[in-house]
Each structure stands twice: as C-alpha cells, then as structure tokens.
Amino acid sequence: MDLNSDYFTSVELQEMGMRVGNNVRIHKKASVYGAENIVIGDNVRIDDFCVLVATGPLVIGSFVHIPPFCFLGAKFGIFIGDYVSFAHGVKVYSSADDYSGEHLTGCMVDSAFVKGGGDRVEIKNHCIIGANSIVLPSVVIEKGVAVGALSLVKGRLEEFGIYAGIPAKRIKDRSRNMLELLPANFSLKDDCEK
C-alpha cells in the first residue's frame, strides 16, 4: 500500500492557492479553508483529520509535523517556526468570542450582534506542543519551548523552558543540545515570518 497516495501532491497544493516548499505532505482527509493565505516551508507533514482555517495568514516553517486531529484557526494569523512538532489534538486559536454575555456568539449570528477579538499567535523554532494542549490568541511561544500534554497556553512562554498545566507554568529549563544536531550548512531563521 502506497501511503503517499493519500496526500496531495505539490501541484495540487499549488493549484489550491498555497505557497509550498519541497516535500510538503497534506493528507487528503485534512480540511483546508483559505488555502491562498497559507505559506509552508520545506519538509512539512500535516496528517488526516486536521483542520486549517486560514481566513488570515497561516505561515508554517520547515521540518514541521502536525499530526491527526489538530486545529489551526488563523483569523488573526498563526506563525509557526522551523523544527516544530505538535502532538495529536493540539488546538491553536488566534481569535475568540466574547463570553461576557453582553453580545451574541457564534458564526451563524449577524456580525452586528457579535463581538470577539484576537491577535496573532507565534510559535518559534524548536518547540514541541503536547497532546490536546490549547494555545489561545496573542500567545508567543519562544524558541525551544516544550509544552506538556493537556496544557492551556494563554501567555508568553520564555525560551527553552518546559511548561505544563492549566494555565501552563514553567516547570524547569529545557536542554539546548538539539541545536548542536543541526547540519552545519543549514541556515535557520531566528523568528517566524511576519
């Protein structure tokens, strides 16, 4: 059985309007909205049952894996760096409804009666986000952060830390040894594309 037959080809992705690098695999059972707002680097795999909603910019770097059942809601922008891995079921939101009760909520209500907000989300190089974690709008996850499973990220996470919990709190430092494993000729950008 050829597993590659279940993924869109580069030509098919470009025909959808995406700008993609080399060796990009998006499973045909993933749901993609706003393909024209998606930019993807090299060596990226997005598996089945993921949902990408790119009503705003969705920029994914190189060497990134997004496994099944992840959700990326990029109304206000999501920027993911290089060497980033998500575990199953990670949800990243750049927008949110107003839960105060002062306004109606939901996408089926006339926008004159709905109030919500949000801001871009940045997940910088060498981050790993654990299973079923949630990242809320306006979050910046600095380089080298590891987020434990079932965590709620609602603020800035400082670089090379291991975080977990609801809300996510720094538990300890994370090793930087991974940086020594990069090929000598590999040029890695410091920040996510803006």
Coordinates of N, CA and C in Angstrom, one line a residue:
M1 N 0.8 -1.2 0.0 CA 0.0 0.0 0.0 C 0.9 1.2 0.0
D2 N 0.6 2.2 -0.9 CA 1.4 3.4 -1.0 C 0.8 4.5 -0.2
L3 N 1.3 4.8 1.0 CA 0.8 5.8 1.8 C 0.8 7.2 1.2
N4 N 1.8 7.5 0.3 CA 1.9 8.8 -0.3 C 0.7 9.1 -1.2
S5 N -0.1 8.1 -1.6 CA -1.2 8.3 -2.4 C -2.4 9.0 -1.7
D6 N -2.3 9.0 -0.3 CA -3.3 9.7 0.5 C -3.0 11.1 0.7
Y7 N -1.9 11.7 0.2 CA -1.5 13.0 0.4 C -1.6 13.8 -0.9
F8 N -1.9 15.1 -0.8 CA -2.0 15.9 -2.0 C -0.5 16.1 -2.6
T9 N -0.4 16.2 -3.9 CA 0.9 16.5 -4.5 C 1.2 18.0 -4.4
S10 N 2.4 18.3 -4.6 CA 2.8 19.7 -4.6 C 2.0 20.5 -5.6
V11 N 1.8 19.9 -6.8 CA 1.0 20.6 -7.8 C -0.4 20.9 -7.3
E12 N -1.0 19.8 -6.7 CA -2.4 20.0 -6.2 C -2.5 21.1 -5.2
L13 N -1.5 21.2 -4.3 CA -1.5 22.2 -3.2 C -1.3 23.6 -3.9
Q14 N -0.5 23.7 -4.9 CA -0.3 25.0 -5.5 C -1.6 25.4 -6.3
E15 N -2.2 24.4 -6.9 CA -3.5 24.7 -7.6 C -4.6 25.2 -6.6
M16 N -4.5 24.8 -5.3 CA -5.4 25.3 -4.3 C -5.1 26.8 -3.9
G17 N -3.9 27.2 -4.3 CA -3.5 28.6 -4.0 C -2.5 28.7 -2.9
M18 N -2.0 27.5 -2.3 CA -1.0 27.5 -1.3 C 0.4 27.8 -1.9
R19 N 1.2 28.4 -1.1 CA 2.6 28.6 -1.5 C 3.4 27.6 -0.6
V20 N 4.0 26.6 -1.3 CA 4.6 25.5 -0.5 C 6.0 25.2 -1.0
G21 N 6.9 24.8 -0.1 CA 8.2 24.4 -0.4 C 8.3 23.0 -0.9
N22 N 9.5 22.3 -0.7 CA 9.7 21.0 -1.2 C 9.3 20.0 -0.1
N23 N 8.8 18.8 -0.5 CA 8.4 17.7 0.4 C 7.4 18.1 1.4
V24 N 6.3 18.7 0.9 CA 5.2 19.1 1.8 C 4.1 18.1 1.5
R25 N 3.6 17.5 2.6 CA 2.5 16.5 2.5 C 1.4 16.9 3.4
I26 N 0.2 17.1 2.8 CA -1.0 17.4 3.5 C -2.0 16.3 3.1
H27 N -2.5 15.6 4.1 CA -3.4 14.4 3.9 C -4.7 14.9 3.2
K28 N -5.2 14.1 2.3 CA -6.4 14.4 1.6 C -7.7 14.4 2.6
K29 N -7.5 13.9 3.7 CA -8.6 13.9 4.7 C -8.5 15.1 5.7
A30 N -7.5 16.0 5.5 CA -7.4 17.2 6.3 C -8.4 18.2 5.6
S31 N -8.9 19.1 6.4 CA -9.8 20.2 5.9 C -9.0 21.5 5.9
V32 N -9.0 22.1 4.7 CA -8.2 23.3 4.5 C -9.2 24.4 3.9
Y33 N -9.2 25.5 4.7 CA -10.0 26.7 4.3 C -9.1 27.9 4.2
G34 N -9.2 28.6 3.1 CA -8.4 29.8 2.9 C -7.0 29.4 2.4
A35 N -6.9 28.5 1.5 CA -5.6 28.0 1.1 C -4.7 29.1 0.5
E36 N -5.3 30.1 0.0 CA -4.5 31.2 -0.6 C -3.8 32.0 0.5
N37 N -4.1 31.8 1.8 CA -3.4 32.5 2.9 C -2.4 31.7 3.6
I38 N -2.1 30.5 3.0 CA -1.2 29.5 3.6 C 0.1 29.5 2.9
V39 N 1.2 29.6 3.7 CA 2.6 29.6 3.2 C 3.3 28.5 4.1
I40 N 3.9 27.5 3.4 CA 4.5 26.4 4.1 C 5.9 26.2 3.5
G41 N 6.9 26.0 4.4 CA 8.3 25.8 4.1 C 8.5 24.4 3.5
D42 N 9.7 23.8 3.8 CA 10.1 22.5 3.3 C 9.9 21.4 4.4
N43 N 9.7 20.2 3.9 CA 9.7 19.0 4.8 C 8.6 19.2 5.9
V44 N 7.4 19.3 5.5 CA 6.3 19.5 6.4 C 5.2 18.4 6.1
R45 N 4.7 17.9 7.2 CA 3.6 16.9 7.0 C 2.4 17.3 7.9
I46 N 1.2 17.3 7.3 CA 0.0 17.6 8.0 C -0.9 16.4 7.8
D47 N -1.3 15.7 8.8 CA -1.9 14.4 8.7 C -3.5 14.6 8.6
D48 N -4.1 13.4 8.5 CA -5.6 13.4 8.3 C -6.3 13.9 9.6
F49 N -7.5 14.4 9.3 CA -8.4 15.0 10.3 C -7.9 16.2 11.0
C50 N -6.9 16.9 10.4 CA -6.6 18.2 10.8 C -7.5 19.2 10.2
V51 N -7.7 20.4 10.8 CA -8.5 21.5 10.3 C -7.6 22.7 10.3
L52 N -7.4 23.3 9.1 CA -6.7 24.5 8.9 C -7.7 25.6 8.4
V53 N -7.9 26.6 9.2 CA -8.8 27.7 8.9 C -8.0 29.0 8.7
A54 N -7.6 29.3 7.5 CA -6.7 30.4 7.2 C -7.5 31.6 6.6
T55 N -8.4 32.2 7.4 CA -9.0 33.4 7.0 C -8.1 34.6 7.1
G56 N -7.0 34.4 7.9 CA -5.9 35.3 8.0 C -4.6 34.5 7.6
P57 N -3.4 35.0 7.8 CA -2.2 34.3 7.4 C -1.9 33.1 8.3
L58 N -1.6 32.0 7.6 CA -1.0 30.9 8.3 C 0.3 30.5 7.7
V59 N 1.4 30.7 8.4 CA 2.7 30.5 7.9 C 3.4 29.4 8.7
I60 N 3.8 28.4 8.1 CA 4.4 27.2 8.7 C 5.8 27.1 8.2
G61 N 6.8 27.0 9.0 CA 8.2 26.9 8.6 C 8.5 25.5 8.1
S62 N 9.8 25.2 8.2 CA 10.3 23.9 7.7 C 10.5 22.9 8.8
F63 N 10.4 21.6 8.4 CA 10.6 20.5 9.3 C 9.6 20.5 10.4
V64 N 8.3 20.6 10.0 CA 7.2 20.7 11.0 C 6.3 19.5 10.7
H65 N 5.8 19.0 11.9 CA 4.8 17.9 11.8 C 3.6 18.3 12.6
I66 N 2.4 18.2 11.9 CA 1.1 18.4 12.6 C 0.3 17.1 12.4
P67 N 0.2 16.4 13.5 CA -0.5 15.0 13.4 C -2.0 15.1 13.4
P68 N -2.7 14.0 13.4 CA -4.1 14.0 13.3 C -4.8 14.8 14.4
F69 N -6.0 15.3 14.1 CA -6.9 16.0 15.0 C -6.5 17.3 15.5
C70 N -5.5 18.0 14.8 CA -5.1 19.3 15.3 C -6.0 20.3 14.6
F71 N -6.1 21.5 15.2 CA -6.9 22.6 14.7 C -6.0 23.9 14.7
L72 N -6.0 24.6 13.6 CA -5.3 25.9 13.5 C -6.3 26.9 13.0
G73 N -6.7 27.8 13.8 CA -7.6 28.9 13.5 C -6.9 30.2 13.3
A74 N -6.6 30.6 12.1 CA -5.7 31.7 11.8 C -6.4 33.0 11.4
K75 N -7.5 33.3 12.0 CA -8.2 34.6 11.6 C -7.3 35.8 11.7
F76 N -6.5 35.9 12.8 CA -5.6 37.0 13.0 C -4.1 36.6 12.8
G77 N -3.9 35.4 12.3 CA -2.6 35.0 11.9 C -2.0 34.0 12.9
I78 N -1.4 32.9 12.4 CA -0.6 32.0 13.1 C 0.7 31.8 12.4
F79 N 1.8 31.9 13.1 CA 3.2 31.9 12.6 C 3.9 30.8 13.3
I80 N 4.3 29.7 12.6 CA 5.0 28.6 13.2 C 6.4 28.5 12.6
G81 N 7.4 28.4 13.5 CA 8.8 28.4 13.0 C 9.2 27.0 12.5
D82 N 10.5 26.8 12.5 CA 11.1 25.6 12.0 C 11.3 24.6 13.1
Y83 N 11.3 23.3 12.7 CA 11.5 22.2 13.7 C 10.5 22.3 14.8
V84 N 9.3 22.5 14.5 CA 8.2 22.5 15.5 C 7.4 21.2 15.3
S85 N 7.0 20.6 16.4 CA 6.2 19.4 16.4 C 5.0 19.6 17.3
F86 N 3.8 19.2 16.8 CA 2.6 19.1 17.6 C 2.4 17.7 17.9
A87 N 1.7 17.4 19.0 CA 1.2 16.0 19.3 C -0.3 16.0 18.8
H88 N -0.9 14.9 18.9 CA -2.3 14.7 18.4 C -3.2 15.7 19.2
G89 N -4.1 16.3 18.5 CA -5.2 17.1 19.1 C -4.9 18.5 19.6
V90 N -3.7 19.0 19.2 CA -3.4 20.4 19.6 C -4.3 21.4 18.9
K91 N -4.8 22.4 19.6 CA -5.6 23.4 19.1 C -5.0 24.8 19.3
V92 N -4.9 25.6 18.2 CA -4.3 26.9 18.2 C -5.3 27.9 17.7
Y93 N -5.7 28.9 18.5 CA -6.7 29.8 18.2 C -6.1 31.2 18.1
S94 N -6.3 32.0 17.1 CA -5.9 33.4 17.0 C -7.1 34.3 17.3
S95 N -8.3 33.8 17.4 CA -9.5 34.6 17.7 C -10.4 33.9 18.7
A96 N -11.3 34.7 19.4 CA -12.2 34.2 20.4 C -13.4 35.0 20.4
D97 N -14.5 34.4 20.8 CA -15.8 35.1 21.0 C -15.7 35.9 22.4
D98 N -16.6 36.8 22.6 CA -16.8 37.5 23.8 C -17.8 36.6 24.7
Y99 N -17.3 36.1 25.8 CA -18.1 35.2 26.6 C -18.8 36.0 27.8
S100 N -18.8 37.3 27.8 CA -19.4 38.1 28.9 C -20.9 38.0 29.0
G101 N -21.5 37.7 27.9 CA -23.0 37.7 27.8 C -23.5 39.0 27.3
E102 N -22.7 39.9 27.1 CA -23.1 41.3 26.6 C -23.4 41.2 25.1
H103 N -22.9 40.2 24.4 CA -23.1 40.0 22.9 C -23.5 38.6 22.6
L104 N -24.1 38.4 21.4 CA -24.4 37.1 21.0 C -23.0 36.5 20.5
T105 N -23.0 35.1 20.3 CA -21.8 34.4 19.9 C -22.2 33.5 18.8
G106 N -21.1 33.1 18.0 CA -21.3 32.1 17.0 C -21.2 32.7 15.6
C107 N -20.8 31.8 14.7 CA -20.6 32.2 13.3 C -21.9 32.4 12.5
M108 N -23.0 31.9 13.0 CA -24.2 31.9 12.3 C -25.1 33.2 12.7
V109 N -24.6 34.0 13.6 CA -25.2 35.2 14.0 C -24.7 36.4 13.3
D110 N -25.6 37.3 12.9 CA -25.2 38.5 12.2 C -24.1 39.2 12.9
S111 N -23.0 39.6 12.2 CA -21.8 40.2 12.9 C -22.1 41.5 13.6
A112 N -23.2 42.1 13.4 CA -23.6 43.3 14.1 C -23.9 43.0 15.6
F113 N -24.2 41.8 15.9 CA -24.6 41.4 17.3 C -23.5 40.6 18.0
V114 N -22.4 40.4 17.3 CA -21.3 39.6 17.9 C -20.1 40.4 18.1
K115 N -19.5 40.2 19.2 CA -18.2 40.9 19.5 C -17.2 39.8 19.9
G116 N -16.1 39.9 19.3 CA -15.0 39.0 19.6 C -13.7 39.7 19.3
G117 N -12.6 39.0 19.5 CA -11.3 39.6 19.3 C -10.2 38.6 19.1
G118 N -9.0 39.0 19.1 CA -7.9 38.1 18.9 C -6.7 38.8 18.5
D119 N -5.6 38.1 18.3 CA -4.4 38.6 17.9 C -3.5 37.4 17.4
R120 N -2.5 37.7 16.7 CA -1.6 36.7 16.1 C -1.0 35.8 17.2
V121 N -0.7 34.5 16.8 CA 0.0 33.6 17.6 C 1.3 33.3 16.9
E122 N 2.4 33.2 17.7 CA 3.7 32.9 17.2 C 4.2 31.7 18.0
I123 N 4.6 30.7 17.3 CA 5.3 29.5 17.9 C 6.7 29.4 17.2
K124 N 7.7 29.8 17.9 CA 9.0 29.9 17.3 C 9.7 28.6 17.2
N125 N 10.9 28.6 16.6 CA 11.7 27.4 16.3 C 11.9 26.5 17.5
H126 N 11.9 25.2 17.1 CA 12.3 24.1 18.1 C 11.3 23.9 19.2
C127 N 10.1 24.2 19.0 CA 9.0 24.0 20.0 C 8.3 22.7 19.8
I128 N 7.8 22.1 20.9 CA 7.0 20.9 20.8 C 5.8 21.2 21.7
I129 N 4.6 20.9 21.2 CA 3.4 21.1 21.9 C 2.7 19.8 22.2
G130 N 2.4 19.4 23.5 CA 1.9 18.1 23.8 C 0.5 17.9 23.5
A131 N 0.1 16.7 23.5 CA -1.3 16.2 23.1 C -2.4 17.0 23.8
N132 N -3.4 17.4 22.9 CA -4.6 18.0 23.4 C -4.4 19.3 24.1
S133 N -3.2 20.0 23.9 CA -3.0 21.3 24.5 C -3.7 22.3 23.7
I134 N -4.0 23.5 24.3 CA -4.7 24.6 23.7 C -3.9 25.8 23.8
V135 N -3.7 26.5 22.7 CA -3.0 27.8 22.6 C -4.0 28.9 22.2
L136 N -4.1 29.9 23.1 CA -5.1 30.9 22.9 C -4.5 32.1 22.1
P137 N -5.3 33.1 21.7 CA -4.9 34.2 20.9 C -3.8 35.1 21.7
S138 N -3.0 35.8 20.9 CA -2.0 36.7 21.4 C -0.8 36.0 22.1
V139 N -0.7 34.7 22.0 CA 0.4 34.0 22.6 C 1.6 34.0 21.8
V140 N 2.8 34.1 22.5 CA 4.1 33.9 21.8 C 4.8 32.8 22.6
I141 N 5.1 31.8 21.9 CA 5.9 30.7 22.5 C 7.3 30.8 21.9
E142 N 8.2 31.2 22.8 CA 9.6 31.5 22.4 C 10.3 30.2 22.0
K143 N 11.5 30.4 21.4 CA 12.3 29.3 20.8 C 12.6 28.2 21.9
G144 N 12.5 27.0 21.4 CA 12.9 25.9 22.3 C 12.0 25.4 23.4
V145 N 10.7 25.9 23.4 CA 9.8 25.6 24.5 C 9.2 24.2 24.3
A146 N 9.0 23.5 25.3 CA 8.2 22.2 25.3 C 7.0 22.5 26.2
V147 N 5.8 22.1 25.7 CA 4.6 22.3 26.4 C 4.0 20.9 26.7
G148 N 3.7 20.6 27.9 CA 3.2 19.2 28.3 C 1.8 19.0 27.8
A149 N 1.4 17.8 27.7 CA 0.1 17.4 27.3 C -1.0 18.0 28.1
L150 N -2.2 18.3 27.5 CA -3.3 18.9 28.2 C -3.1 20.2 28.9
S151 N -2.2 21.0 28.3 CA -1.9 22.3 28.9 C -2.7 23.4 28.2
L152 N -2.9 24.5 28.9 CA -3.6 25.7 28.4 C -2.6 26.8 28.4
V153 N -2.2 27.3 27.2 CA -1.3 28.3 27.0 C -2.0 29.6 26.7
K154 N -1.9 30.6 27.6 CA -2.6 31.8 27.5 C -1.7 33.1 27.6
G155 N -0.4 32.9 27.7 CA 0.5 34.0 27.8 C 1.8 33.6 27.2
R156 N 2.8 34.6 27.2 CA 4.1 34.3 26.6 C 4.8 33.3 27.4
L157 N 5.5 32.3 26.7 CA 6.3 31.3 27.3 C 7.8 31.6 26.9
E158 N 8.6 31.8 27.9 CA 10.0 32.2 27.7 C 10.8 31.0 27.1
E159 N 11.9 31.3 26.4 CA 12.6 30.3 25.6 C 13.2 29.2 26.4
F160 N 13.4 28.1 25.8 CA 14.0 26.9 26.4 C 13.5 26.5 27.8
G161 N 12.2 26.5 27.9 CA 11.5 26.1 29.2 C 10.6 24.9 28.9
I162 N 10.4 24.2 29.9 CA 9.3 23.1 29.9 C 8.2 23.6 30.7
Y163 N 7.0 23.7 30.1 CA 5.8 24.2 30.7 C 4.7 23.2 30.7
A164 N 3.8 23.2 31.7 CA 2.7 22.3 31.7 C 1.6 22.9 32.7
G165 N 0.4 22.5 32.5 CA -0.7 22.8 33.4 C -1.7 23.7 32.8
I166 N -2.7 24.1 33.7 CA -3.8 25.0 33.3 C -3.9 26.1 34.3
P167 N -3.4 27.3 34.0 CA -2.6 27.6 32.8 C -1.2 27.0 32.9
A168 N -0.6 27.0 31.7 CA 0.8 26.5 31.6 C 1.8 27.3 32.4
K169 N 2.6 26.6 33.2 CA 3.6 27.3 34.1 C 4.9 26.6 33.8
R170 N 6.0 27.4 33.9 CA 7.3 26.8 33.7 C 7.7 25.9 34.8
I171 N 8.1 24.7 34.4 CA 8.5 23.6 35.4 C 10.0 23.6 35.6
K172 N 10.7 23.7 34.4 CA 12.2 23.7 34.5 C 12.7 24.1 33.2
D173 N 14.0 24.2 33.1 CA 14.7 24.6 31.8 C 14.7 23.4 30.9
R174 N 14.8 23.6 29.6 CA 14.9 22.6 28.6 C 16.3 22.6 28.0
S175 N 16.9 21.5 27.7 CA 18.2 21.4 27.1 C 18.2 22.1 25.8
R176 N 19.4 22.7 25.5 CA 19.6 23.3 24.1 C 20.5 22.4 23.2
N177 N 20.7 21.1 23.7 CA 21.6 20.2 22.9 C 21.0 20.0 21.5
M178 N 19.7 20.1 21.3 CA 19.2 19.9 19.9 C 19.8 20.8 18.9
L179 N 20.2 22.0 19.3 CA 20.8 23.0 18.4 C 22.1 22.5 17.8
E180 N 22.8 21.6 18.6 CA 24.1 21.0 18.1 C 23.9 20.0 17.0
L181 N 22.6 19.5 16.8 CA 22.3 18.5 15.9 C 22.0 19.0 14.5
L182 N 21.8 20.3 14.4 CA 21.5 20.9 13.1 C 22.7 20.7 12.1
P183 N 22.5 20.4 10.8 CA 23.5 20.3 9.8 C 24.3 21.7 9.8
A184 N 25.6 21.6 9.6 CA 26.4 22.8 9.6 C 26.0 23.8 8.5
N185 N 25.5 23.3 7.4 CA 25.2 24.2 6.3 C 23.7 24.7 6.3
F186 N 23.0 24.3 7.4 CA 21.6 24.7 7.4 C 21.4 26.1 8.0
S187 N 20.8 26.9 7.2 CA 20.5 28.3 7.7 C 19.1 28.3 8.3
L188 N 19.0 28.7 9.6 CA 17.8 28.7 10.3 C 17.4 30.1 10.7
K189 N 16.2 30.6 10.3 CA 15.8 31.9 10.6 C 15.5 32.0 12.1
D190 N 15.8 33.1 12.7 CA 15.6 33.3 14.2 C 14.2 33.4 14.6
D191 N 13.4 34.0 13.8 CA 12.0 34.3 14.1 C 11.1 33.8 13.0
C192 N 9.8 33.7 13.4 CA 8.8 33.3 12.4 C 8.6 34.5 11.4
E193 N 8.2 34.1 10.2 CA 7.9 35.2 9.2 C 6.8 36.1 9.7
K194 N 6.9 37.3 9.4 CA 5.9 38.3 9.9 C 5.0 38.6 8.7

